[in-house]
XYZ file of C-alpha atoms in Angstrom:
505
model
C 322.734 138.982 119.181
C 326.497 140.372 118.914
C 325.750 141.630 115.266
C 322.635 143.324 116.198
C 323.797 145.219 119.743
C 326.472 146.479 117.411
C 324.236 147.451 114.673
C 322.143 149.527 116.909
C 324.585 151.103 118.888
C 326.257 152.212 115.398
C 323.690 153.456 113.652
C 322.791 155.625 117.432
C 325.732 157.101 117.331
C 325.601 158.318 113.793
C 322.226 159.851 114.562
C 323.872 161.657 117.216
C 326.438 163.138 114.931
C 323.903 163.771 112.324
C 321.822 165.689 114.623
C 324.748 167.538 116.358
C 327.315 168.263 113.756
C 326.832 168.896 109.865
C 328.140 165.642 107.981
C 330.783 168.421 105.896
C 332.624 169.075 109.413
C 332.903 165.298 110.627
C 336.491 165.143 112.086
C 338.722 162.793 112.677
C 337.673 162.044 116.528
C 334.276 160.926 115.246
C 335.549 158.580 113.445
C 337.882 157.393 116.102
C 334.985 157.250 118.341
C 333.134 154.926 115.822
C 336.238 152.395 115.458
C 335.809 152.362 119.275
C 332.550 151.382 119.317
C 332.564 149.112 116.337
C 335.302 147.812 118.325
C 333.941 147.082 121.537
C 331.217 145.877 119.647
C 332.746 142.731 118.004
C 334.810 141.976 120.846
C 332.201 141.612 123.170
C 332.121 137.969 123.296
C 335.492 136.793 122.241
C 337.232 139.485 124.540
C 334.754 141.352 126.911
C 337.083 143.151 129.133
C 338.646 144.622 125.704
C 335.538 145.426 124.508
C 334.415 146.955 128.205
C 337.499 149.148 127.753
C 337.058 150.423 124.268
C 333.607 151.145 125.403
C 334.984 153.611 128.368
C 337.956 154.883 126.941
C 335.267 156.712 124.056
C 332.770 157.918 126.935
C 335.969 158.983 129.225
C 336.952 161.054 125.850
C 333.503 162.269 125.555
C 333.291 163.292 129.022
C 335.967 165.569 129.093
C 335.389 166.889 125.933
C 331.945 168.240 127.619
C 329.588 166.317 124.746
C 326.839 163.700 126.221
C 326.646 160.332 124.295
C 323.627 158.114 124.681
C 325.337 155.806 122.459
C 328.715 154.909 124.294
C 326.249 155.365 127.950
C 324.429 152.142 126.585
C 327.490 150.378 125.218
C 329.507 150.835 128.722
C 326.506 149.385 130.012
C 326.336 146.783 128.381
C 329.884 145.794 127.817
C 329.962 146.283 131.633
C 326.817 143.631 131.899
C 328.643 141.127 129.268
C 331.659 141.490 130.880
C 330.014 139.605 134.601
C 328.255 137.244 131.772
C 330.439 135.804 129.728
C 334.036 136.039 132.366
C 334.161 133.596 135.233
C 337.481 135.372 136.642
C 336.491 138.326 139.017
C 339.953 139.888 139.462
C 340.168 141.364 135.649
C 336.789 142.905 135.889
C 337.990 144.930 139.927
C 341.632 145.526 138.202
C 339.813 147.296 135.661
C 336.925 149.571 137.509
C 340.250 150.287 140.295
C 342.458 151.008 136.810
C 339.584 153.514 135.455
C 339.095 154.884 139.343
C 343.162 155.234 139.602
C 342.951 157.237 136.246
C 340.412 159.660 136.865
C 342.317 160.473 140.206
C 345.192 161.074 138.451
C 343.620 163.560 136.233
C 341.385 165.534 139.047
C 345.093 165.926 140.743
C 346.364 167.093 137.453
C 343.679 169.741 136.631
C 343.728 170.986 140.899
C 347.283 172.100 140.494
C 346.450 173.862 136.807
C 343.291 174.945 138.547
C 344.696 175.493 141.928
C 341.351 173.889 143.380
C 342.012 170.310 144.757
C 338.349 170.644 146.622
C 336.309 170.721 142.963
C 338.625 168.530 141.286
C 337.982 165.991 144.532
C 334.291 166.450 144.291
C 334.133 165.872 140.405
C 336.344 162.620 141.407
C 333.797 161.250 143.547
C 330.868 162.243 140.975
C 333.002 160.015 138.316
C 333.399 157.462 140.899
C 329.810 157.320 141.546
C 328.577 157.228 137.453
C 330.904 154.381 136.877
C 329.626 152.570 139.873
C 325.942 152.768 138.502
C 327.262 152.497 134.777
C 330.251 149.569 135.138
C 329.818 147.837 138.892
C 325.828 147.648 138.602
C 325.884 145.984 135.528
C 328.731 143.978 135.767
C 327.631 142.335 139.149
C 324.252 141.437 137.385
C 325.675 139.870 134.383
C 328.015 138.230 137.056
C 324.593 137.493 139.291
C 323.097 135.919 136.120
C 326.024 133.617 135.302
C 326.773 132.277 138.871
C 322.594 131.712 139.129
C 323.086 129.339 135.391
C 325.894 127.912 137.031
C 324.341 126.987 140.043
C 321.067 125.786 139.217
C 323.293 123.811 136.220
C 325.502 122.322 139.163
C 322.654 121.929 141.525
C 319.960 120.085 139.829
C 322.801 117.478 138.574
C 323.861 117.257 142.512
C 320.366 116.865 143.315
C 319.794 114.444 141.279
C 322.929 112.321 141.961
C 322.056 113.039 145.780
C 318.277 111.570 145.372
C 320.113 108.248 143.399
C 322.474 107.744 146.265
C 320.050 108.850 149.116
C 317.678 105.425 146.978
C 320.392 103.011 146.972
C 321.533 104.011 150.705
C 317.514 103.355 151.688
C 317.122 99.950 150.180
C 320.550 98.638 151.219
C 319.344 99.927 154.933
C 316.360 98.018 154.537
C 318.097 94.838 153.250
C 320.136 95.521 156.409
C 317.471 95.692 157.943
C 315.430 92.974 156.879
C 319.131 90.892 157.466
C 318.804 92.244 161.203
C 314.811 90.985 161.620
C 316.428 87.636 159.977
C 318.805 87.331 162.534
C 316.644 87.705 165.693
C 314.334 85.469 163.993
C 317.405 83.353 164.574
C 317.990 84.449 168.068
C 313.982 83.688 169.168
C 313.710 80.527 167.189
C 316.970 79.180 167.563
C 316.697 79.084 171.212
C 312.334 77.764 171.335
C 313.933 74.708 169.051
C 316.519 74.413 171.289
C 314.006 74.176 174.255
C 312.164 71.769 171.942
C 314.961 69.290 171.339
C 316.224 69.433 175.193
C 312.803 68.060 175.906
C 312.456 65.484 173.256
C 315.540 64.485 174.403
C 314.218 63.562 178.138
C 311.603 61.565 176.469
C 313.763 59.771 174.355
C 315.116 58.132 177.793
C 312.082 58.438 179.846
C 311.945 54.431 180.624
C 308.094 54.871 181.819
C 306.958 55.151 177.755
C 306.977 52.521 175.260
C 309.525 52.027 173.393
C 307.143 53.415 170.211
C 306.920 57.107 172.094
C 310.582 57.464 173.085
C 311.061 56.442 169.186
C 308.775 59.155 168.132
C 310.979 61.523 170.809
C 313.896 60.790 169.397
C 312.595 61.668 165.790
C 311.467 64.755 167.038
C 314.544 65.549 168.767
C 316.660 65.356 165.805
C 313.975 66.809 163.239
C 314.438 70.164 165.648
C 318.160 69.919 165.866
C 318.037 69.627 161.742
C 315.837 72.538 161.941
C 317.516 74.549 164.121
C 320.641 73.986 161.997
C 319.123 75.092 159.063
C 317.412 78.042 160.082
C 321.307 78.689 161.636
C 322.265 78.547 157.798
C 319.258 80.509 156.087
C 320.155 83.088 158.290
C 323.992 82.988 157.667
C 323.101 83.100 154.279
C 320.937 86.226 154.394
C 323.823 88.259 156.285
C 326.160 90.223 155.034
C 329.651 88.624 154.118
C 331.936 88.737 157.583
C 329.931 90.318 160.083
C 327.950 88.248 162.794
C 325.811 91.475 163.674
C 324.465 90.737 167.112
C 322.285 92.882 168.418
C 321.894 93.641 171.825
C 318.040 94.456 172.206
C 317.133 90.929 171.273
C 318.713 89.997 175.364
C 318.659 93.721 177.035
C 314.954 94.975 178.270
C 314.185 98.374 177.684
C 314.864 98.818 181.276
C 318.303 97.242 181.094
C 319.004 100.213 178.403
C 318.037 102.538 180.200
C 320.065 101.651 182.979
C 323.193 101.119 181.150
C 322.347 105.066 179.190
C 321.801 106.387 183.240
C 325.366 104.825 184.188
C 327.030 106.117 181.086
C 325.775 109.857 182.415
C 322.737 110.178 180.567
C 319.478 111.608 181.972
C 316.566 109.322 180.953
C 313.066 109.169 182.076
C 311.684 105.630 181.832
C 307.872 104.997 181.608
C 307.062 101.346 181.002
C 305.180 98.640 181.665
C 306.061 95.367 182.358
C 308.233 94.267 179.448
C 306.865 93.181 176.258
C 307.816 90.060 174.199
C 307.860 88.718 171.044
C 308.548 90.461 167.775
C 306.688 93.389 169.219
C 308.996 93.240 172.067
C 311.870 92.839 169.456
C 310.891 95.688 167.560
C 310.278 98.437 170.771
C 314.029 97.420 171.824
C 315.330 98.192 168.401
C 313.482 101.930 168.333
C 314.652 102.721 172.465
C 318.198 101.374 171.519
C 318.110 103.862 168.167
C 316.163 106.445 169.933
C 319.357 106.807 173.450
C 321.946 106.281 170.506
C 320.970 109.370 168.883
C 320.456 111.608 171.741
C 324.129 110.774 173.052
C 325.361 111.393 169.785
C 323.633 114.434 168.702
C 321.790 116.048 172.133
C 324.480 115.850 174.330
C 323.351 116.927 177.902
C 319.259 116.719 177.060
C 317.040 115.124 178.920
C 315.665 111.953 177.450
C 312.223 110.859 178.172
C 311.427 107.083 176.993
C 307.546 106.243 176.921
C 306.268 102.495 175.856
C 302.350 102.145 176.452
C 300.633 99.094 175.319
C 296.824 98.265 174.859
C 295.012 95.436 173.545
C 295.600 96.025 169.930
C 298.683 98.614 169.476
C 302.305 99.387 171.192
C 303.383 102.539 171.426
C 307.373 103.541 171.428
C 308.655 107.115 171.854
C 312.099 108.540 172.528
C 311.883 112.057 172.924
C 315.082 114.236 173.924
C 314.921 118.099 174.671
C 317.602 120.485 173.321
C 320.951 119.504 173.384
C 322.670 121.623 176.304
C 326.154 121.316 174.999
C 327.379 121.172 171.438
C 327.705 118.007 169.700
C 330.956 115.907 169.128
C 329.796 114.675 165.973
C 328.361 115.265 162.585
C 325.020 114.638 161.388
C 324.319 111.439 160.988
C 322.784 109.507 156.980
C 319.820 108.271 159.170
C 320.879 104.867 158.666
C 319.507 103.658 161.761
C 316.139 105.763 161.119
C 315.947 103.954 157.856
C 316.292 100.319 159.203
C 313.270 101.008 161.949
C 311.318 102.324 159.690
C 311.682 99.555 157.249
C 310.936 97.579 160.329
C 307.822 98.953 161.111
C 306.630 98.966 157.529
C 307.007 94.936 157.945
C 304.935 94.481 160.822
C 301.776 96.886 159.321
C 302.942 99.923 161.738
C 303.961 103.626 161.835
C 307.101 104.759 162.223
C 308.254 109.372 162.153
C 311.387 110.875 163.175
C 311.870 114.309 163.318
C 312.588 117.418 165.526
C 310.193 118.538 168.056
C 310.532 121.507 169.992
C 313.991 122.077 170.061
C 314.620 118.386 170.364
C 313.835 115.635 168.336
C 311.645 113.023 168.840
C 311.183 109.000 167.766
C 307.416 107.802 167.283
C 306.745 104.041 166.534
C 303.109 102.184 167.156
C 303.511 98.477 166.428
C 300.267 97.115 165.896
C 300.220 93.379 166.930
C 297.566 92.120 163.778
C 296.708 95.449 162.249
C 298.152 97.669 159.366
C 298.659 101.179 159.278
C 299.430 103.940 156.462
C 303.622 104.562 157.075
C 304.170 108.236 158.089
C 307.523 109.827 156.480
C 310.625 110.624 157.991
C 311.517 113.984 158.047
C 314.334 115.127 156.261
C 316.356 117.681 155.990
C 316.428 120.488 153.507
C 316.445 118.979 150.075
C 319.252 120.240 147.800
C 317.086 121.590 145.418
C 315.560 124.414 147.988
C 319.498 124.936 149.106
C 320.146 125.685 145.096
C 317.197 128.015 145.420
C 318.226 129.689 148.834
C 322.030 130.192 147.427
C 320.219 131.751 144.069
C 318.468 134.475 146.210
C 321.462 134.707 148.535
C 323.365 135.745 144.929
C 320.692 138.487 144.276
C 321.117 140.238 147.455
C 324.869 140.690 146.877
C 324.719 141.538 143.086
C 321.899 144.706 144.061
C 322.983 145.191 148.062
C 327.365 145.388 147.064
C 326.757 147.834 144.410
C 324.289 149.689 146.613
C 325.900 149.791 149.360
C 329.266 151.043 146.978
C 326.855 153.760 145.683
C 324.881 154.608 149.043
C 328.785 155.493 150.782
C 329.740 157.652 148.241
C 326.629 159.523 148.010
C 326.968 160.509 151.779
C 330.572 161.239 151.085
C 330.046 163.595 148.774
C 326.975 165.020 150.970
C 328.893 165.059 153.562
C 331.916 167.045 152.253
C 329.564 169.168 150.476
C 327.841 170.142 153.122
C 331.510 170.610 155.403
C 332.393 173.025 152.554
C 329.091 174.728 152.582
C 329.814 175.245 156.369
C 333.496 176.651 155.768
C 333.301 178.541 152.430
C 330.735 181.411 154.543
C 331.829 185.112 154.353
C 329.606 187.432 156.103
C 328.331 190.615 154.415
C 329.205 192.307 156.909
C 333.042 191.296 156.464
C 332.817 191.574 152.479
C 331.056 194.958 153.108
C 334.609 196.051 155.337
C 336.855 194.984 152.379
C 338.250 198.181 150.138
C 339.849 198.111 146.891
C 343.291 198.771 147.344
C 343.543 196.871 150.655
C 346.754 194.782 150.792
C 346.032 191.429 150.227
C 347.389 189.488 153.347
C 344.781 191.904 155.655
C 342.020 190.778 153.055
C 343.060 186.854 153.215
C 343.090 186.871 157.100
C 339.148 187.607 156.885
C 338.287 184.952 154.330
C 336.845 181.761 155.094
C 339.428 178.800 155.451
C 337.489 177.227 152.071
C 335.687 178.492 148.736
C 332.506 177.358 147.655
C 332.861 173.869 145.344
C 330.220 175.202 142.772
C 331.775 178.679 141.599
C 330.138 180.737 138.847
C 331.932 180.277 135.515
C 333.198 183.831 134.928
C 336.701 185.257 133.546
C 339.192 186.953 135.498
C 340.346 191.014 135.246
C 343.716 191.067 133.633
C 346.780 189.780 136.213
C 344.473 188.612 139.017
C 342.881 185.709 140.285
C 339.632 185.453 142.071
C 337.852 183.113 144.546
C 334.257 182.771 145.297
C 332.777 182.621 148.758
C 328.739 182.193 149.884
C 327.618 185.069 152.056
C 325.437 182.691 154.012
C 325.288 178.825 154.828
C 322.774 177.102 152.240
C 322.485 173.811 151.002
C 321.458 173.093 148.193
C 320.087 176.629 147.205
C 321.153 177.475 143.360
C 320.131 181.191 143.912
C 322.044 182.016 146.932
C 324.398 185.024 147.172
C 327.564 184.419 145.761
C 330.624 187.212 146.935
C 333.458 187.326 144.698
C 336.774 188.993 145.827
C 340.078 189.158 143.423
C 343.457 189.750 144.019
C 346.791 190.480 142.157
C 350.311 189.747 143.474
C 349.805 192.260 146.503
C 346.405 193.626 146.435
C 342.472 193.578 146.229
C 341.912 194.451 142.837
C 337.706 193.869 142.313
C 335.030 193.067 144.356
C 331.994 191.851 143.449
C 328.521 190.262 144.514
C 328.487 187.666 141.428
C 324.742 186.455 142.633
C 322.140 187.990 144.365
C 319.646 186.378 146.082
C 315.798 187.453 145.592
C 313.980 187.846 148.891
């Protein structure tokens, strides 16, 4: 691709030449101008801000030589473009465009005090500040738009994908957790009906008003429950996870017990319940009401909290639902662990579980069927990585066009601006101009003229030993064909006037 940019952009510039300057008078600048570009050329990928240079330093020569090069135009373009590509450090690339800025200052101060204009030479400043902004800056931020878009999408499908693998793994341990928790109020409920069991096998066993064959039989059934209960005691060790007893509170607090507890910790909750429910069902509307208040404290601090449980003959209903928080939050967002776990929970017992916000707040949903099964609902999540990849992408885009735009759109009103201030002070009536008589010493003249000339003077020579300025005879922007007063001077006197222009009415 190298080879071929640099074949084109060689063989463009020797049409040029061709077409502008008989192959018998080629001169020595031509062919530095073609090293340049060959130049720039082959450094484009190895050393791009090289190659940028060389690319500028021949239009810079063609500039002020007055010649117009299509040829080194397109190369500073696209040196400028491959530059943002192929260069991950930003501070070469603004040393440079401030280095070529800095320069071209430097000269329009060196021609105003040959010239003895500042006001042009400022003016033709700004107009080479704006072409390298559309010509170096443009294309440099969208090569550099280009290679930070690769780079993300590169970086954020990989984090996507290594986010999805962990966000997996951190679902199925919660629902071994989970499934570990279910085990252990299995333990809880069980553990304490066998209990129940063996306490009254055991006043059999010594109830003296059976034969002796029954109070054998109690006994039997005593221990077989006490074996049981010891076992199931063990299974459920087992199925734990190494060192933690995890007791959970909801399998011994009602829901109205939690709610009381969340009101005395400061909490505003809203309880509407029947009477309380038992069983797994039971089990299962503690776990989402102790989730649900845990959340809101953490993350809706202040909010309102409105706990619903509604039971009919064939489905239980759970909802937490907390407005917006009316302070900010102490803590981070949370993985959703606890989200995870009921949902895993409901998926067991043939329910639906959904967690999400809900206007402004967020809201918990459960229905528990007690011998039905229902399709699962999702939880919501937040804002996948891939759609944040995305989002940054088109975030990039705005900055590459709106920074260069904005550069562009501020020095366009500059120069409009002190354009049209120079328009405003550069006026010299007719009337005055019409006053002024050769001869007249020149400080009377000077104390008439305008405090400015006009920025676009007429290219015409001098008379011998004087020096002339240019004034407009009325304020007009923009208007090429305006009347143009000319007055010049020697050391002490008005030497010529003249109306350089005049305008057709």
């Amino acid at each position: 691709m190298d080879v071929a940019i640099g074949a084109v952009l060689c063989a463009l510039f020797g049409l040029e030449v061709l077409l502008n300057q008989p192959v018998s008078r080629l001169s020595w600048d031509v062919t530095v101008l073609f090293v340049l570009l060959v130049g720039a050329s082959t450094l484009s990928r190895r050393a791009p801000l090289a190659s940028f240079l060389l690319a500028c330093a021949g239009m810079a020569y063609l500039v002020m030589a007055g010649i117009g090069s299509a040829s080194f135009t397109i190369a500073a373009v696209l040196m400028s473009y491959l530059l943002g590509r192929r260069t991950a450090e930003v501070r070469p690339a603004v040393y440079a465009f401030a280095a070529l800025a800095a320069l071209g200052l430097g000269y329009s101060i060196f021609l105003g005090v040959v010239r003895g204009r500042f006001d042009t030479q400022l003016m033709q400043w700004l107009w080479m500040v704006f072409g390298l902004v559309l010509l170096a800056v443009f294309p440099w931020f969208a090569g550099r738009f280009l290679r930070q878009r690769a780079e993300l999408q590169r970086a954020g499908w990989q984090r996507a994908e290594q986010l999805e693998r962990e966000q997996r793994i951190i679902a199925e341990r919660e629902r071994l957790r989970e499934r570990a928790r279910i085990a252990q109020d299995m333990h809880d409920s069980l553990g304490h009906e066998l209990a129940l069991i063996a306490l009254r096998a055991g006043g059999l066993e010594v109830d003296r008003g059976l034969g002796e064959h029954h109070r054998q039989a109690a006994g039997e059934l005593r221990t077989t429950a006490g074996q049981a209960s010891e076992t199931l005691r063990t299974i459920i060790g087992l199925l734990g996870e190494p060192g933690t007893l995890a007791p959970l509170r909801p399998t011994t607090d009602s829901v109205a017990d939690m709610v009381e507890r969340a009101r005395a910790s400061g909490m505003t909750v809203d309880l509407d319940s029947p009477a309380e429910i038992t069983g797994v069902v039971g089990l299962a509307v503690r776990r989402v009401v102790q989730e649900g208040l845990t959340n809101a404290a953490k993350y809706a601090p202040g909010a309102r909290v409105t706990v619903r449980v509604e039971r009919d003959k064939d489905v239980t209903s759970v909802s937490v639902v907390n407005a917006a928080a009316t302070r900010p939050a102490e803590g981070e967002i949370g993985t959703q662990r606890g989200l995870i776990g009921l949902r895993e929970r409901a998926l067991l017992m043939g329910g639906t579980f959904a967690a999400g916000h809900e206007g402004g707040g967020f809201a918990v949903r459960a229905r528990l069927p007690h011998d039905a099964t229902a399709v699962i609902e999702p939880i919501e999540t937040t804002e996948s990585v891939r759609e944040q990849v995305r989002r940054s992408a088109r975030r990039g885009l705005i900055v590459a066009v709106g920074v260069p735009a904005a550069i562009a759109f501020g020095l366009v009103a500059l120069m409009f601006g002190y354009y049209a201030y120079s328009v405003m002070h550069s006026v010299l009536p007719r009337a005055d101009y019409d006053r002024f008589w050769i001869g007249q010493p020149k400080g009377e003249v000077e104390a008439a003229l305008p405090e400015m000339q006009m920025l676009d003077a007429p290219t015409m020579s001098n008379p011998p030993g004087a020096g002339c300025r240019y004034y407009l005879a009325e304020a007009t922007m923009f208007d090429f064909h305006s009347t143009v007063l000319r007055v010049c001077f020697d050391a002490d006197s008005l030497v010529a006037k003249d109306v350089v222009r005049e305008q057709h009415k």
